[in-house]
CSV table of C-alpha atoms in Angstrom, one decimal:
chain,number,residue,atom,x,y,z
A,22,VAL,CA,22.3,-55.7,-12.1
A,23,ILE,CA,21.5,-56.6,-8.1
A,24,VAL,CA,22.2,-53.4,-6.5
A,25,GLY,CA,20.5,-51.5,-9.3
A,26,VAL,CA,17.5,-54.0,-9.1
A,27,LEU,CA,17.9,-53.5,-4.8
A,28,GLY,CA,18.1,-49.9,-5.1
A,29,ILE,CA,14.9,-49.5,-7.5
A,30,ALA,CA,12.5,-51.7,-4.9
A,31,LEU,CA,14.1,-49.8,-1.8
A,32,VAL,CA,12.5,-46.8,-3.1
A,33,ILE,CA,9.1,-48.3,-4.1
A,34,ILE,CA,9.5,-49.7,-1.1
A,35,PHE,CA,9.7,-47.2,1.0
A,36,PHE,CA,8.4,-43.6,-0.5
A,37,ALA,CA,12.4,-42.5,-2.0
A,38,THR,CA,11.6,-38.6,-1.3
A,39,ARG,CA,12.3,-35.4,-3.8
A,40,HIS,CA,11.5,-32.8,-0.7
A,41,LYS,CA,10.2,-29.4,-2.2
A,42,LYS,CA,11.4,-27.5,1.2
A,43,ARG,CA,12.4,-28.7,4.6
A,44,ARG,CA,9.5,-27.7,7.8
A,45,THR,CA,10.4,-27.6,11.1
A,46,THR,CA,8.5,-27.4,14.7
A,47,LYS,CA,9.3,-27.4,18.2
A,48,LEU,CA,9.5,-31.4,19.4
A,49,LYS,CA,6.6,-32.6,20.9
A,50,GLU,CA,6.3,-31.7,24.4
A,51,THR,CA,5.2,-34.6,26.8
A,52,ASP,CA,7.9,-36.9,29.1
A,53,ALA,CA,8.9,-39.0,27.1
A,54,ALA,CA,9.4,-37.3,24.2
A,55,LYS,CA,11.5,-35.4,26.6
A,56,ASP,CA,13.4,-39.0,27.6
A,57,GLY,CA,14.3,-40.2,25.1
A,58,VAL,CA,16.4,-36.7,23.7
A,59,ASP,CA,20.3,-37.6,24.4
A,60,GLU,CA,22.2,-34.3,25.2
A,61,ASP,CA,23.0,-34.3,22.2
A,62,ASN,CA,19.8,-33.8,20.8
A,63,SER,CA,19.4,-36.9,19.2
A,64,GLY,CA,16.6,-38.8,19.9
A,65,PRO,CA,15.6,-42.5,20.7
A,66,PHE,CA,15.3,-43.9,17.3
A,67,GLU,CA,18.3,-42.8,15.5
A,68,GLY,CA,21.0,-45.3,14.9
A,69,THR,CA,21.2,-47.9,11.9
A,70,PHE,CA,18.4,-51.2,12.2
A,71,GLN,CA,19.0,-53.9,9.8
A,72,MET,CA,15.8,-55.8,8.3
A,73,VAL,CA,16.2,-58.9,9.8
A,74,GLU,CA,12.9,-60.8,9.0
A,75,HIS,CA,9.5,-59.8,7.0
A,76,GLN,CA,5.3,-61.2,6.4
A,77,ASN,CA,3.8,-60.6,3.7
A,78,PHE,CA,6.2,-59.1,1.6
A,79,ASP,CA,5.7,-60.6,-1.6
A,80,GLU,CA,2.1,-59.9,-1.5
A,81,PHE,CA,2.6,-55.8,-0.4
A,82,LEU,CA,5.2,-55.1,-3.3
A,83,SER,CA,2.4,-57.5,-5.9
A,84,ALA,CA,0.0,-54.9,-4.6
A,85,LEU,CA,1.4,-52.3,-6.0
A,86,ASP,CA,1.5,-53.6,-9.0
A,87,ILE,CA,5.7,-54.4,-8.9
A,88,SER,CA,7.4,-56.5,-11.7
A,89,TRP,CA,8.1,-60.5,-10.1
A,90,ALA,CA,12.0,-60.2,-10.7
A,91,VAL,CA,12.1,-56.5,-8.6
A,92,ARG,CA,10.0,-58.0,-5.6
A,93,SER,CA,12.1,-61.8,-5.5
A,94,ALA,CA,15.2,-59.1,-5.0
A,95,ALA,CA,13.5,-57.2,-3.2
A,96,THR,CA,12.2,-60.0,-0.6
A,97,ARG,CA,16.1,-61.6,-1.0
A,98,ALA,CA,17.1,-58.4,0.6
A,99,ARG,CA,18.5,-57.8,4.0
A,100,PRO,CA,18.8,-53.6,4.1
A,101,ILE,CA,19.6,-51.3,6.8
A,102,HIS,CA,17.6,-47.9,7.1
A,103,SER,CA,20.0,-44.8,9.1
A,104,ILE,CA,17.9,-43.3,10.9
A,105,THR,CA,18.8,-39.5,12.6
A,106,HIS,CA,15.9,-37.9,15.5
A,107,LYS,CA,17.1,-34.9,16.6
A,108,GLU,CA,14.8,-33.2,18.5
A,109,ASN,CA,11.3,-33.8,15.5
A,110,LEU,CA,12.4,-34.5,12.4
A,111,ILE,CA,13.2,-37.8,11.6
A,112,THR,CA,15.2,-38.5,8.6
A,113,MET,CA,15.8,-42.4,7.4
A,114,LYS,CA,18.5,-42.8,4.8
A,115,PHE,CA,19.0,-46.3,2.6
A,116,LYS,CA,22.8,-46.7,1.5
A,117,GLY,CA,22.7,-45.4,-2.5
A,118,ILE,CA,18.8,-44.2,-2.4
A,119,PRO,CA,17.6,-40.6,-1.5
A,120,ARG,CA,16.6,-40.1,2.1
A,121,ALA,CA,12.6,-38.8,3.6
A,122,THR,CA,12.5,-37.1,6.3
A,123,TYR,CA,9.7,-35.6,8.3
A,124,ALA,CA,8.3,-33.0,10.4
A,125,ILE,CA,6.9,-34.9,13.6
A,126,ASP,CA,3.3,-33.6,14.7
A,127,GLY,CA,4.5,-30.6,11.4
A,128,PRO,CA,3.2,-29.4,8.8
A,129,PRO,CA,2.6,-31.9,6.0
A,130,ASN,CA,5.5,-32.3,3.6
A,131,GLN,CA,5.0,-33.6,-0.2
A,132,ASN,CA,6.6,-37.1,-1.6
A,133,VAL,CA,7.2,-38.8,-4.6
A,134,LEU,CA,7.4,-42.7,-5.4
A,135,CYS,CA,7.6,-43.6,-9.3
A,136,GLU,CA,6.3,-40.8,-10.1
A,137,CYS,CA,3.4,-40.9,-7.9
A,138,ALA,CA,2.8,-37.4,-4.7
A,139,PHE,CA,1.8,-38.3,-1.7
A,140,GLU,CA,1.0,-35.8,1.3
A,141,CYS,CA,2.9,-36.7,4.1
A,142,LYS,CA,1.8,-36.5,8.2
A,143,ALA,CA,4.3,-38.1,10.4
A,144,ARG,CA,3.3,-38.2,14.4
A,145,TYR,CA,4.8,-39.9,17.4
A,146,THR,CA,3.0,-43.1,18.3
A,147,ASP,CA,0.1,-43.1,21.8
A,148,ASP,CA,2.5,-44.6,24.2
A,149,ASN,CA,6.2,-42.7,21.6
A,150,ASP,CA,7.9,-46.0,20.9
A,151,GLY,CA,8.0,-44.8,17.4
A,152,PHE,CA,6.1,-43.3,14.8
A,153,GLU,CA,4.1,-43.1,12.0
A,154,VAL,CA,3.6,-41.4,8.7
A,155,HIS,CA,0.7,-41.8,6.7
A,156,GLN,CA,1.1,-41.4,2.8
A,157,GLU,CA,-2.3,-40.2,1.3
A,158,GLY,CA,-2.0,-40.9,-2.4
A,159,LEU,CA,-2.6,-37.2,-4.6
A,160,ASP,CA,-3.5,-36.8,-8.4
A,161,GLN,CA,-4.1,-40.3,-10.4
A,162,VAL,CA,-2.9,-42.5,-7.3
A,163,GLU,CA,-4.8,-44.6,-6.5
A,164,TYR,CA,-3.6,-46.2,-2.7
A,165,ASN,CA,-2.4,-44.4,0.3
A,166,ILE,CA,0.4,-46.0,2.3
A,167,HIS,CA,0.8,-46.1,6.0
A,168,LEU,CA,4.2,-46.4,7.7
A,169,CYS,CA,4.2,-47.5,11.7
A,170,TRP,CA,7.2,-47.5,12.9
A,171,LYS,CA,8.0,-49.0,16.5
A,172,LEU,CA,11.5,-49.4,18.8
A,173,SER,CA,10.7,-52.2,21.2
A,174,GLU,CA,11.7,-51.2,25.1
A,175,ASP,CA,15.2,-52.8,24.7
A,176,LYS,CA,15.7,-50.3,21.8
A,177,GLU,CA,18.1,-53.2,19.9
A,178,THR,CA,14.9,-53.9,17.4
A,179,VAL,CA,12.1,-51.8,15.1
A,180,ASN,CA,8.7,-53.8,13.9
A,181,MET,CA,7.4,-51.7,10.7
A,182,THR,CA,4.3,-52.3,9.4
A,183,LEU,CA,3.4,-51.0,6.3
A,184,THR,CA,0.1,-51.4,4.8
A,185,ILE,CA,-1.9,-49.8,1.2
A,186,ASP,CA,-4.9,-49.0,1.7
A,187,PHE,CA,-6.8,-48.1,-2.2
A,188,LYS,CA,-9.2,-46.1,-2.5
A,189,ASP,CA,-11.7,-48.5,-4.1
A,190,ASP,CA,-13.3,-50.1,-1.8
A,191,GLU,CA,-13.4,-52.9,-3.0
A,192,LYS,CA,-9.8,-53.7,-3.2
A,193,GLU,CA,-8.9,-55.0,0.1
A,194,SER,CA,-5.9,-54.1,2.4
A,195,VAL,CA,-2.8,-54.7,2.6
A,196,LYS,CA,0.1,-55.1,5.0
A,197,CYS,CA,3.4,-56.5,5.6
A,198,THR,CA,6.1,-56.5,8.6
A,199,GLN,CA,9.2,-56.2,8.8
A,200,VAL,CA,12.1,-56.7,12.1
A,201,TYR,CA,14.9,-54.4,12.1
A,202,ARG,CA,17.6,-55.2,15.2
A,203,ARG,CA,19.9,-52.9,15.6
A,204,ALA,CA,23.5,-52.5,14.2
A,205,SER,CA,24.8,-49.6,15.7
A,206,LYS,CA,23.9,-46.3,17.5
A,207,CYS,CA,24.4,-42.7,15.1
């Protein structure tokens, strides 16, 4: 039951996706991007990372109308994320949950989260030390989600920020942060 609840929570939180199409474009041509790609074409963000701490996570989930039981399980969980970074494609995978793949600086793709459709656009951060994914709610979805994933200088820690921006200007944005430590290089 706990595994099922955690699975549901992770799907909700980390935008598990059903892809209509996988698209590719060329790797962003910057010195930082070139320097970060290993001989096997794996990028600097590739590896397995485990969450070690979070801030404002319960409030973030509450803003999405997630039940107390799921929020409680999710805030105690310490999930492991497997990141694959090949050229300009970044795939985030969570144990037992469908993966999400993004083409950095490529065309947007559509993802479905809790039966809500989002158009997702990904890019490298300005400092090339991470990536950002902007998920714009489509149809009746009343919010957008922005994810910023930044790798530390020693490449052992990830700081991830998730922000919900409501389309209704009356509601304030909600932000949570999560810290992950590298468990292994994939």
